[in-house]
Every structure is written in C-alpha cells, then in structure tokens.
Amino acid sequence: MITRIKAFSTLILLSFLLLTCTKTHQKSTDRVVVGLQNDLETLNPLYSMSEPELNISELIYLSLAGHDWDAELGTVTSYPLLAEEWKWNSDSTSVSIKLRDDVYWSDGKKVSSDDVVYSFDLYSDANVQSRFFGIFSNYFTKPDLSIDLKKSFEKINDLELKIKFKPQSVPSVFDFDMPILPKHIFEKNDRRELATSEINVKPIGCGPYQLDNWTRNQNIRLVKNENSFLIKENSVKEIYFKIVPDYNSLLNQIMKGEIDLAQNIRPEDVASLKSQVHLQISSRKGRSYDYVGLNNIDPNEFQKSGKLSPNQYFGNAKIRMAVSLAINRKSILDEFLLGNGELMVTPISPIFKSEIDKSLNPIEYNLTKSREILRNEGWTDTNGDGIIEKNGKKFALTLNVPSGNPLRTYSSTIVQNNLKAVGIDLQIATLEPSIFFNKMFKKEFDIWIAGWGVPIPLDLKPYWHSNPSIGGANIVSYTNKNLDKILEQLSRKVSNNTRTELLKQFQKIIADEQPVSFLYWIDTIVASNKKIQNLQINPLGSVQQCWNWVIE
Amino acid sequence: MIRKFYIWHYVVFITSAIFILRFQEVLNSFTLLYYSIVCFFTVENFFINYYSFSQLDQILSPIILFAILVLVILKRNRWKFLSSRICFSNAMLIVLIFTFLLTPLIAPYNPNLQFNLSVSKLLSPFSSKKIGLIVDYSDDNYTPTKIEKYIHFKSIFEREVVDENYFLADSIITSNDINIYQRNTEITLPNGSNLKTQNALFIFGTDEFGRDIFSRLIYATRLSLFIGALAVGITFILGLILGFISGYFSKLIDGVLNRFTEMLVSVPTIFLVILFLAMFGNSLMVVIILLGSAGWMSLFKIVRGEVISIKNKNFITSSKLIGMSNWKILINDFLPLLLPSIIVNLVFQFANVIIAESALSFLGLTGNHLYPTWGAMIHQGQFYLEQAWWIVLLPSIFLISTLIVIYDFGRKFELKEI
Amino acid sequence: MGYRIKMNNSWFKFSKRLLSYVVTLFLLISIIFILLRISPGDPVQKFISPDLHPSVAEKMMHEFALDQPLFVQYGNFIKNLLSGELGFSYNFRQPVSSVIGTALPFTLLFSLTSLIFQLAISISLVTYVSKRKGNFLDKCLEKLSLGIYSVPTMLIGLMLLYIFSMKLELFPSSDLYSLDYPYFSFFEKMIDIIWHMTLPLITLSLPGTLIFYHYLKSNVDISYRKNFILFLIANGKSEKEIFSKHVLPNSLSTLISVVGVELGILLGGALITETIFGLPGMGRLTVNAILLRDYPLVMGAVLISGIFVLLSNFIADIIKINLNKRLKAEIL
C-alpha cells in the first residue's frame, strides 16, 4: 500500500514538472479569437436572430450591400458588396442591380440573380417563417405577406435584375440588404423543414469567410475564402469564435491575450483591462436603453375584456412625471455603469446627431418636486406608514424584473428605494425571461423594468403608435393622437427639414408626457487586442468588415 | 483561562454588553412602547391602521433582553446547560440565539437602507462616515397630537430611505456655512438650517447598494435560521406521521409507502427542487415547504423502524384495548420513545436544510425576499469577490460556524443515548 | 440443496429490485412531464418581438407540437422514448440526445474521477493512520474534519478560486481546455485537462473524502475490536495481512452503501462546482434548460441523471451482496 502511494505521488510530481516545462506553445499568429458568451443556434440567415448569429452568417453569406457608420452625422451610408452597383430610377420606385462577376459559392457554382430572387422568396414565404417575414411592406405582396415575385422582380440576365417597389412607398437600400442564399442548395429542402435542415450547421456560402469547424458549445472556426474578392493578401486567415459562458473566465482570457475581441464587458472591469498594455477599450454607444415601464392602461380590465381604461396609478401623465423625478438615474449610471452610458431623454438615440433635439434635458432628480406633484394629485400619507394613499387605495405595486441581467437587477433595487422615499411601495418580483416577456407582451404588469435595442435606421412607429397592430411594441399602450399623426407623416416621403421638425415635435411630446420613465442609454463595451488593425467598432457592430482586419 | 467560565457568566456578559452599546435604542423602544400604549387608548382603530409587526419586534427586544438576563441569573444552578463550561459550540449557539431574538436591537440600521451611493458603495469594514440629519422645526407653535408624535417617532426609528433630510456624507464641516462633501460633489447649506451630525460606523462595511453589511448579516441570520426551523418542522411532521402510518397499520400501506419513499430517495432531489422552484415561484413559503418536503425520507425510515419494533409491546396493546385513538397513542406512547433518535435526525436535517437553502440562493434560484439570507448575501457578493471579498467572507463565517455548532450538538445528542 | 434455494431467493429479490427501479424511473418521467406542461412560461417567447411577425410564434408552437392536447403529447413522448429518441431541443435546435451527449461524458468523467479520488485518499489515509495509532495526523484530522465538512461546496469552490486562481494565478479559473488544445500532443492534452480540473476536483471531493474517512475509520476501529481479529493475531498473522485481508474488506462493505448515497450528492455538488468553474457538464445544462423552458432537454437530462443515480445505487447493492457472501464464506 505504501509503495503504491509513493509510486502514485512520484507520478503526479513528474507530471507537474513536465507541465511547467511544456507550457509555451506556438500560437497561430494569423488568427483573431473572438469571445462569445453563448453558442449560436444556427448559421442560417433565415433564422439568425442574435447578434453573433447575424455577424457570422453575414461573413459566410454576402448581402447585396454593406453599411458604414458616419459618426459625425450619425447616419448610415451603404456601399456595394455582392452588387457591383445599383441605380434607383427617378421616382425611387425601382432599382436596377448589377451583381459582381467574380463571386462563387463554396461548391463552385457562380452567384446569379436567380439566387437573389430565390432568397427574397424564402425570406417572405409564410411557410418558412424567416426572421424577415412580414417586413417587406414596400414590395408588392400577396395577401399572405409573401412577395409577389412576378410583380417585384425582373431578371435581366444572370448578373442583372430589377426590383420594383410599390408606388407611394419609401424604399431604401435597407429593403434589399438581406444576405443572399444559394438557390441550388436551399431548394433541395422542403420549405417547412428548413429550420431543422443540415444547412443550419453546414452552410454553403459565397462570403469572405467559410465555416471550417463548429464544435457545439465550444468554438466556431472560420477560415478565409481565398477566392473572395474581399479577401486581400494580408487579411486575417482564421477567425475563431470561442464560446465561454462564464464571464469571469472570458475576462481572464482577454487579460491573458487568449481572446482578442469580446463585447459586453462589465463596467467594473474596464479599469483593470485598460491597464493592460495590449488591450484597447472602445464603446458602442446608443443602441440599447433601459426604462421603467408604467402601464398607461389598467391591466385587469384589459385582460378581462380588452377594454382600454386608464391605469389608476399611471394613467395620469403628471404621476408618471413624478415617478421620473424620483428616480436617481444618475447614481445608477455613475455607480453601476461607471459612466459607460448616457442619461436618456427620448427614445431617439443620441448617436443620431442630426435628429435629436439638444435643447431637451434629462429629467432631474428632485424628490421635493415629485412629492409635491403627488400631493397635488391627491396622494398623501394619512396613516404614517410611509406609503401614500388616495381614496383609501395605497400606492403599493409589484415591480417586475427579468432575471439574468445584472444591470436591471441592480437598478430595480435602486428604483424601489428611490420610490420609497416619496411614499410609493414596490415589491420586486424577478421572473425568468421567458415568463417575463410573455406577460409583458400581454400587458399584465403595472410597472416593470425592461429595455429595448433600437434599430438602425431610426424606426419609431412600432414603439409609440397607439394602434396595436402598428405599434406592436407600445407595451404601455400610450395613446396620443398628435403623436400618431407625426409618426404617420414620418413614414411618408418628407423633406429633410420637415423630418427634423417632426422629430422635434415628437421628442417634445414624449419628454412632457413621459409615457415610460426612461433610464439611460447603455454603452456596449468592447475589449480588443491592439494587434488587430482596421477594427470597426461603432454602433453597427464590432465584428464587421472582417476582411479588412490585419494582424500586425 | 477561558475554560473557567460558565455559560451563564457569558450570557450575563453579553446581555450587559448589548444593553450598554445599544442604550439609545433601548430607550427608543421604551418610548415607542409608551406612545403605543397612549395611542391605543386615545386613538380609535390604532392597531389596524397604524401598527405593524416591526414595531412589536422593536418593543419586544429590550423586554426579551431583560427577561433573558433575569432568567439566566435565577436558573443558573438549576439548568445544567447554564453551568457547563464555555466551548466554541456553546458560545456560538448563544450568539445565534441572541441574534435571532434581539435582531432589531443589535442591528444598527435597517438592512434595506441604502445610503447615498456615491459615499457608501462597497466600503471596507470599520469605515466611518458622517450622517446628516435635518430636523424641521417649521411650526414651533403647533403641538402635534399624540398620534402624530407616534408616527414621527416611528419614522425616525425605522428609517428606510435616505432623502434630502437624512443623508450620508464623507465629511460635514460647520463653519459659517455648512459644507457637505459627498465624494465629488459639495453641497452648501446656509447657516440657519438645523443640521445634526451623527457618526456612522460600518463595522462590516457596505455592499454595492450602500447597505450596512452588519445589519444585513443580523437579519440574514434570523431569516436563515427561521427558514431552517420551519422546514425542519415540516420534515418532522411529515416523517413522523408517515412513518407511524407505515409501521403501525397494514402491510399493504407499509409496502406502498416504502416503495414511494425509496423512489423519492433514488431520484436526484436537487433537480426536482429546482424544477419546483421554477414552477411554483420562489416566495418564502414555497422555499420552506420545498426544503421541508425534500428531507423527510430518513426520518421516515427511522420512525418506521422503531414503530415496527415497538408496536407489539404490551403497553401499546393495552393502550389500544383501553380505546385510545391512534393519534393519542402516537403522541403519548410512541413519541417519548422515538424522541431521542428523532432529535438526532432533525438536528442533522437542520444542517442539511441550511446548506440546501444557501446553495439554492447562491445559484440565484430563491428570488428576493424582504430580508436576505446567508446564501443570498454570498450570491450577491460573488460578483464583487475581488474588490470586496468581505461581503462573501462574513456570511460564510456565520454559515460555517452555525454548521459546526449544529454538527457538534448533533454528535453530542447522538452519543448521549447510544 | 439448501444453497440452491438461497440462490433462487436472491435472484428473486434482485429482479424485484430491478423492477422497482424501472417503476421509479417511469413515475419520475411522468411527474416531470406533467409539471413541465402546467408550469407557466413558453419556449416560443424568443420568437415574439417587434421585428418579427406574430405568426412566426404561432408556427413555432405548432412545430413543437405544443398546441395539441396533453395526452397526445404524452403519448408521443413515451412512444419516442421507447424507440430511443429523446426529442428535439428547442434551444439548441438539435436532438436532445446529441446535446446531452456533449455534456454527459464530462459530468460522468468528473464525478467518477472525484469518487475514485475520494476513495483512494480516504482509504490511504485510514491505512496510514491505523498503523500508527494516535499520531499527529490522526488528531489533526479529527479536529479539522468537522470544520472542513461544515463548509458547503460553493464556499470551498469560491475560496479556492479566489486564492489559487485570482490571487496566486496558479490554476485556470474555468473551462476544461486551454485555447490551443487542438494543437496539443496527447500527453500535453492530458496535462492540460488535469491542470484545469485540479481546483474543481478538490472542491467536489473534499466533503466526500472526509465522510468516507470518518466512516471507514470508525468501522476499522470496530473491526479491530472483534474477536476473530484477536484470534488471527494470536495465530501469528502479520499486521499487514490482517489489515488488508480481513479488516479492510469487512469495513468496505459498509462503505459501499455510503458510496451509493454519495453519488446522489455528487450530482448535486457537481452542479454548483460546474457553475463556479464554468465547466461544460450536465448540471449547468439542466439548470439553463429549466430557466429557458426547453422542455425536451429538461426531460432528457433528468431522465439520464435519474438512470445514472439508480444505476449506481444498483451497482452498489450488487457489490454489497457479493462482498457479504465472500466474507461470510471466509469467516465460516
């Protein structure tokens, strides 16, 4: 027994010695390692929904056009990708697209305009239910919302086609910038089975990078496609997406240089990352914000009969203003986000520099004013228990928060505390995201904390229009006829000056009425290795235009 | 030298220490009691409208304090436990009992009181800051009614929020004008304001919301022990009744219950517990019931075994013949015999429940209650492990000490009746 | 003649045992199925958002067969189960069996290694200590064991993480492999895995080792006092032989039953350890699946875990029976 133990321990000792000897390894020098916290579910552009899925599928499958961000003006400019050029006609109801001549799918077949037409067919097909289904309102569509191919597409030859849009619509490059799919591969599958077919995990693309290997829950390896016109001599050879669900180990690997690029760095780690010589910290601003949702309608009535009657607490704009005055959003911004964000005024992101109204200021933190408003509206504390009442009804509610988001968990505690100071009693209920969003969309909550990501280009109608079929994201059911009119006018063709004026009015109304209590814009913090040149980190993304990346 | 002291010396020492350190609070409690009594007789519907459990808690604390003191001094020779020597387990047990009973007295602040974040975020232990208190003497001629005095007093006592009249600052300098420094901001108040300055000492530091960890720890001890005790109570009832039924009645019921229990034992409980939590929500009652229902199996086996071996004895048959109901037989005849082994099992089960509850709240599965538990504090602190390791360390120390105490006492009970 | 009857008897008990295990498993699945279906929350939640058309969500519901009555769904599930198919995970868009297949080997490896580790360490310790009674190590372990045992798994994990990984930077803080794992030689791969697994292994094994040590030691002490040992000593057998051939096997049988219980605890402990150290195992997979309402994956995971726990109990039973027979034969 003893000798056995001795032998065993010497073996372990030897191994450890060997371990310390062989720790230096040859790392591949022509590789960028991107850290992801969750694995992808699919590489099929039809179903790619999360940001990494979009980024990677757009590297594998090319779109007709790509986008650049102009930080000065706060606008998006487009440049040709798969399309060599496109020309709008005089009244912008149709566009002629000429494809590049030198793009091939990875199985050798050349990309043609048939692929383009087929792609849009799939994207708009009701049987496929792709992520783009139903958004082709500028096209000629059939009653089931799929694109009427005969009316919309005219194939001139294998490399040229024309897209015709509905008259009176306002089409733009964004209407045809979806990734193009290979017809000869996708048509082999039954349309209903596309969600589960092998294409999801073994893509055939024409983009600058191809999938080399995908080990689920571990990594995704992309290698450069030498035949792509985008790839230059010194483009990065391999992009390796490493899946590290644990945030702390992700951070550790960034510090040690094992991961070169990662997003969603927590604010408290920025300082220690900045002290690393090989790292660079950038922020992507203004794409997402958090808010405290104040249901404008009574949820119980709505559940029972679908009737819209004003919420007994938040149906009144003044009460909503009082809530906004009582929340110390600056303290959350300073203490939790450590300044990596911006106080929010209206849902128009500050990155759209030409469209925001700089004269509007964020709501201040003023408890006295808040208390005064509440008192004037009839809410006072008659029995000294710290909670205000009106007509015998206490201002006591449940604040619903989705779990798994440290910022929202933190801010819920602060909001609860802030509102207690003016006499509003909140009980925090943390729900799993699936339950939470289910109930939120059914408008079952009185007050909650959630957030939105904002699209580029600016799209306000789904969020603020009072008609539920248009304003599907107007969860609080905020109703303002003037606002509706402004939104409708914005979706029609207007001159730039009119547009600016309309947006100004929009912002003024929102700021005065406080349909929800806006908290702050959240920066997405990106850590990158300085060795990567030509990184584009802007509101559009951080893993973009990877063919320009060069390792020095 | 420490070994020379008995438990009752120790108890008297602690009681006096608490009394001296928290003298102000004891006075406040008695004032509150006085006001409550006055208002009870003068104001109608006092209990319903203005009274709540937390005031009862506050008022009872010093009363319990004195009661313990008197009791221990009187019974020091009669109760064996009080005359035994101090060891780590005994001392810790006394500390836990005191923490459980006298929570409002020992905790200096409300556990949910978030101080001004810029001043109080993640302070290290033994930090001290200044509290500014502005008292409004607006209406000197107005004599408040008794009920208003009560409300005013209560709000001072149970401060739950900081606002413009009660705040924390790094330093407050009173010269011509009053200057208040809160990290990077400086607020100046004119000389006339009635500002009182107090010292705030954060013994165990603060967490990321600016809450005093010492107070949170005291309340967490109470809640964790409370959950443990209730869950064990449920286990006791379930195990006892089911074990009795299984052993006492027909073989068929025995067989079915036995199979059922075996099935539950062989199932990986932790997954079912997580599943139930996800399904039925994570309110306090659900957690307690769940924890209680997860551990009755071992008690069931013990009770069943003992019941089977005893049930044919003479005194049981005679009770049956007299006509005692089964329930009475259980209580009067079986229970005294079963008690020693039950107690041993329950003590270890108590430890298991506390560990289970900590593990579940550490994983974040038990949600937000009004007061934290040890596991919840560790869960919140793990994100700040590098900057503020004390948030994890201090609840862990309490948790580990409690477990040591429980295991020690469990072993002692076990050995006392081999 | 009598021997053969005994054989039949034990086989009968054996098959009764087996049957009860199968019934248990079946009941487990059914209960979980019902629970999952009645609980609130929807796997199709991610398909409802302002950018997506509402009929996408409806289609997903249909695809997952969630709009059919309960009985039909149950029937389908059992049918699939019997033919070996566990269903399709909503989140991973893959068959449940392949998702579990990526996580299960790790958890098995981890738990098994931990078990072996625990047994090896505890047996070696007991062997060492019983030779020299009352020495320093003995007293030390006696006092420390209660303290260490009281520290819950998560605290051990956090503590080790903090000290060895954050402050001293001796061990990696998470994952199973380093970045360049595919480029390693076989030997280096082994070393890499061992390096990553050291802290988690210690975390998981510590409480179990102490329990085993305590149990084994008290059993060994009891065995030493038994008469037949005295008899053997009087006969002049060597210390070593007595210990390895008689004392140890006797005490081992009681240890085996504890091992069965310990395996159940291991699964739970592995959950916490996997979370702290970011390891790709069943524990984390199951918890995430529950939180995301991935019904088929949860069912599959609990089924597999249940099977393994039952299996290990079963094996423990067999070993116990075998050991006992052998001992009985030897003593008589």
mmCIF file of C-alpha atoms in Angstrom, chain A residues 1-2 5 15-16 18-19 22-28 31 33 39-42 47 49 126-135 145 191-193 195-196 200-201 216-219 221 238 240 242-246 248-250 252-253 256-259 403 432-435 437-439 441 452 455 462-463 472-473, chain C residues 40-43 45-57 59-60 63 88 90-94 99 102 117 120 123-125 127-128 131-132 161 165-166 169-180 182-184 187-188 191-192 194-195 198 240 243 248 275-278 280 284-285 290-293:
data_model
loop_
_atom_site.group_PDB
_atom_site.id
_atom_site.type_symbol
_atom_site.label_atom_id
_atom_site.label_comp_id
_atom_site.label_asym_id
_atom_site.label_seq_id
_atom_site.Cartn_x
_atom_site.Cartn_y
_atom_site.Cartn_z
ATOM 1 C CA MET A 1 0.000 0.000 0.000
ATOM 2 C CA ILE A 2 2.697 2.464 0.970
ATOM 3 C CA ILE A 5 1.153 5.616 -2.707
ATOM 4 C CA SER A 15 3.593 15.265 -14.494
ATOM 5 C CA PHE A 16 3.564 18.644 -12.828
ATOM 6 C CA LEU A 18 6.561 18.304 -17.236
ATOM 7 C CA LEU A 19 3.579 20.601 -17.168
ATOM 8 C CA THR A 22 5.886 22.455 -21.754
ATOM 9 C CA LYS A 23 3.744 25.494 -21.190
ATOM 10 C CA THR A 24 4.984 27.621 -24.041
ATOM 11 C CA HIS A 25 3.156 26.901 -27.214
ATOM 12 C CA GLN A 26 3.210 28.158 -30.704
ATOM 13 C CA LYS A 27 0.108 30.181 -31.093
ATOM 14 C CA SER A 28 -1.153 30.687 -34.532
ATOM 15 C CA ARG A 31 -5.824 34.300 -36.185
ATOM 16 C CA VAL A 33 -10.083 34.948 -31.419
ATOM 17 C CA ASP A 39 -23.322 29.351 -28.531
ATOM 18 C CA LEU A 40 -25.113 30.050 -31.776
ATOM 19 C CA GLU A 41 -28.169 28.103 -32.668
ATOM 20 C CA THR A 42 -27.959 28.396 -36.408
ATOM 21 C CA TYR A 47 -33.263 32.230 -38.663
ATOM 22 C CA MET A 49 -31.567 36.446 -34.629
ATOM 23 C CA ALA A 126 -45.178 32.216 -44.875
ATOM 24 C CA ASN A 127 -44.203 28.553 -44.726
ATOM 25 C CA VAL A 128 -40.603 29.329 -43.956
ATOM 26 C CA GLN A 129 -41.317 31.914 -41.239
ATOM 27 C CA SER A 130 -37.906 33.502 -41.512
ATOM 28 C CA ARG A 131 -36.875 36.345 -39.296
ATOM 29 C CA PHE A 132 -37.621 38.813 -42.092
ATOM 30 C CA PHE A 133 -41.124 37.568 -42.664
ATOM 31 C CA GLY A 134 -43.691 40.307 -42.923
ATOM 32 C CA ILE A 135 -41.388 43.292 -43.236
ATOM 33 C CA LEU A 145 -47.452 38.777 -46.957
ATOM 34 C CA ARG A 191 -39.589 24.733 -47.062
ATOM 35 C CA ARG A 192 -41.209 23.705 -43.839
ATOM 36 C CA GLU A 193 -38.165 21.731 -42.802
ATOM 37 C CA ALA A 195 -35.405 25.256 -39.648
ATOM 38 C CA THR A 196 -34.016 21.820 -38.905
ATOM 39 C CA ASN A 200 -28.180 25.417 -40.443
ATOM 40 C CA VAL A 201 -24.945 23.839 -39.324
ATOM 41 C CA ARG A 216 -21.090 22.896 -30.323
ATOM 42 C CA ASN A 217 -20.761 24.854 -27.121
ATOM 43 C CA GLN A 218 -17.034 25.117 -27.666
ATOM 44 C CA ASN A 219 -15.994 27.028 -30.742
ATOM 45 C CA ARG A 221 -13.758 28.277 -36.734
ATOM 46 C CA GLU A 238 -8.722 32.477 -39.414
ATOM 47 C CA TYR A 240 -12.042 31.658 -34.220
ATOM 48 C CA LYS A 242 -14.599 30.790 -28.682
ATOM 49 C CA ILE A 243 -17.669 30.157 -26.557
ATOM 50 C CA VAL A 244 -17.031 30.969 -22.925
ATOM 51 C CA PRO A 245 -20.295 31.061 -20.984
ATOM 52 C CA ASP A 246 -18.629 32.083 -17.790
ATOM 53 C CA ASN A 248 -15.085 35.681 -15.394
ATOM 54 C CA SER A 249 -13.128 33.207 -17.416
ATOM 55 C CA LEU A 250 -13.853 35.248 -20.546
ATOM 56 C CA ASN A 252 -9.377 36.239 -17.675
ATOM 57 C CA GLN A 253 -8.683 35.039 -21.176
ATOM 58 C CA LYS A 256 -4.002 36.918 -20.830
ATOM 59 C CA GLY A 257 -4.319 37.592 -24.531
ATOM 60 C CA GLU A 258 -6.004 34.309 -25.307
ATOM 61 C CA ILE A 259 -9.067 36.135 -26.609
ATOM 62 C CA SER A 403 -33.752 37.708 -14.281
ATOM 63 C CA GLU A 432 -37.476 34.192 -15.766
ATOM 64 C CA PRO A 433 -37.086 35.983 -19.088
ATOM 65 C CA SER A 434 -39.482 33.731 -20.949
ATOM 66 C CA ILE A 435 -42.246 34.206 -18.381
ATOM 67 C CA PHE A 437 -41.645 38.739 -21.682
ATOM 68 C CA ASN A 438 -44.703 36.612 -22.152
ATOM 69 C CA LYS A 439 -46.557 38.574 -19.504
ATOM 70 C CA PHE A 441 -46.353 41.498 -24.136
ATOM 71 C CA TRP A 452 -35.115 47.833 -25.958
ATOM 72 C CA PRO A 455 -32.825 49.597 -34.894
ATOM 73 C CA PRO A 462 -43.744 50.128 -33.768
ATOM 74 C CA TYR A 463 -42.879 51.507 -30.358
ATOM 75 C CA GLY A 472 -46.846 46.260 -31.535
ATOM 76 C CA ALA A 473 -44.094 47.297 -29.184
ATOM 77 C CA PRO C 40 -46.050 28.979 -16.864
ATOM 78 C CA GLY C 41 -43.570 30.186 -19.424
ATOM 79 C CA ASP C 42 -43.206 29.474 -23.039
ATOM 80 C CA PRO C 43 -40.356 28.142 -25.119
ATOM 81 C CA GLN C 45 -41.004 33.502 -26.194
ATOM 82 C CA LYS C 46 -37.949 34.479 -28.172
ATOM 83 C CA PHE C 47 -39.981 34.498 -31.327
ATOM 84 C CA ILE C 48 -42.183 37.318 -30.143
ATOM 85 C CA SER C 49 -40.601 40.696 -30.693
ATOM 86 C CA PRO C 50 -41.459 43.857 -32.624
ATOM 87 C CA ASP C 51 -39.252 42.917 -35.553
ATOM 88 C CA LEU C 52 -40.940 39.600 -36.074
ATOM 89 C CA HIS C 53 -44.339 38.904 -37.393
ATOM 90 C CA PRO C 54 -46.726 37.358 -34.824
ATOM 91 C CA SER C 55 -47.452 34.316 -36.940
ATOM 92 C CA VAL C 56 -43.832 33.205 -36.561
ATOM 93 C CA ALA C 57 -44.556 32.426 -32.926
ATOM 94 C CA LYS C 59 -45.800 28.447 -36.312
ATOM 95 C CA MET C 60 -43.167 27.594 -33.750
ATOM 96 C CA GLU C 63 -43.767 22.847 -34.832
ATOM 97 C CA PHE C 88 -35.689 17.803 -30.151
ATOM 98 C CA TYR C 90 -35.982 23.939 -28.597
ATOM 99 C CA ASN C 91 -32.944 25.997 -27.828
ATOM 100 C CA PHE C 92 -30.200 24.031 -29.459
ATOM 101 C CA ARG C 93 -32.270 23.001 -32.477
ATOM 102 C CA GLN C 94 -30.665 19.624 -32.200
ATOM 103 C CA VAL C 99 -26.961 17.900 -26.716
ATOM 104 C CA THR C 102 -21.824 16.675 -25.385
ATOM 105 C CA PHE C 117 -10.125 10.278 -5.792
ATOM 106 C CA ALA C 120 -8.250 6.483 -2.806
ATOM 107 C CA ILE C 123 -8.506 4.578 2.199
ATOM 108 C CA SER C 124 -4.862 5.607 2.078
ATOM 109 C CA LEU C 125 -5.375 7.963 4.979
ATOM 110 C CA THR C 127 -4.382 2.794 6.238
ATOM 111 C CA TYR C 128 -1.685 5.232 7.222
ATOM 112 C CA LYS C 131 -0.849 1.696 11.602
ATOM 113 C CA ARG C 132 0.346 4.385 13.972
ATOM 114 C CA LEU C 161 -10.980 30.170 -6.869
ATOM 115 C CA SER C 165 -6.801 31.426 -9.312
ATOM 116 C CA MET C 166 -7.256 35.125 -8.710
ATOM 117 C CA GLU C 169 -2.708 32.638 -10.518
ATOM 118 C CA LEU C 170 -1.580 29.063 -10.266
ATOM 119 C CA PHE C 171 -4.588 27.449 -11.816
ATOM 120 C CA PRO C 172 -7.026 28.462 -14.517
ATOM 121 C CA SER C 173 -10.316 29.768 -13.309
ATOM 122 C CA SER C 174 -12.570 27.911 -15.665
ATOM 123 C CA ASP C 175 -13.130 25.732 -18.680
ATOM 124 C CA LEU C 176 -11.860 22.364 -19.497
ATOM 125 C CA TYR C 177 -9.303 23.204 -22.142
ATOM 126 C CA SER C 178 -6.886 25.960 -22.973
ATOM 127 C CA LEU C 179 -7.146 27.794 -26.235
ATOM 128 C CA ASP C 180 -4.620 25.779 -28.171
ATOM 129 C CA PRO C 182 -6.453 21.065 -30.583
ATOM 130 C CA TYR C 183 -2.790 21.713 -31.237
ATOM 131 C CA PHE C 184 -1.560 19.803 -28.235
ATOM 132 C CA PHE C 187 0.455 13.979 -23.402
ATOM 133 C CA GLU C 188 0.064 17.734 -23.279
ATOM 134 C CA ILE C 191 -1.690 17.594 -18.575
ATOM 135 C CA ASP C 192 -3.902 20.440 -19.698
ATOM 136 C CA ILE C 194 -5.513 17.774 -15.225
ATOM 137 C CA TRP C 195 -4.393 21.355 -14.743
ATOM 138 C CA THR C 198 -7.451 20.318 -10.161
ATOM 139 C CA LYS C 240 -0.264 -6.189 7.027
ATOM 140 C CA PHE C 243 -5.361 -5.411 7.736
ATOM 141 C CA LEU C 248 -10.429 -3.737 5.297
ATOM 142 C CA THR C 275 -21.319 26.728 -12.233
ATOM 143 C CA ILE C 276 -18.441 28.248 -10.301
ATOM 144 C CA PHE C 277 -15.736 26.870 -12.559
ATOM 145 C CA GLY C 278 -17.599 27.181 -15.825
ATOM 146 C CA PRO C 280 -19.390 22.104 -19.666
ATOM 147 C CA ARG C 284 -25.281 23.649 -15.880
ATOM 148 C CA LEU C 285 -27.052 22.323 -18.937
ATOM 149 C CA ILE C 290 -35.173 24.767 -16.954
ATOM 150 C CA LEU C 291 -34.778 28.510 -16.899
ATOM 151 C CA LEU C 292 -35.326 28.678 -20.647
ATOM 152 C CA ARG C 293 -38.245 26.237 -20.579
#
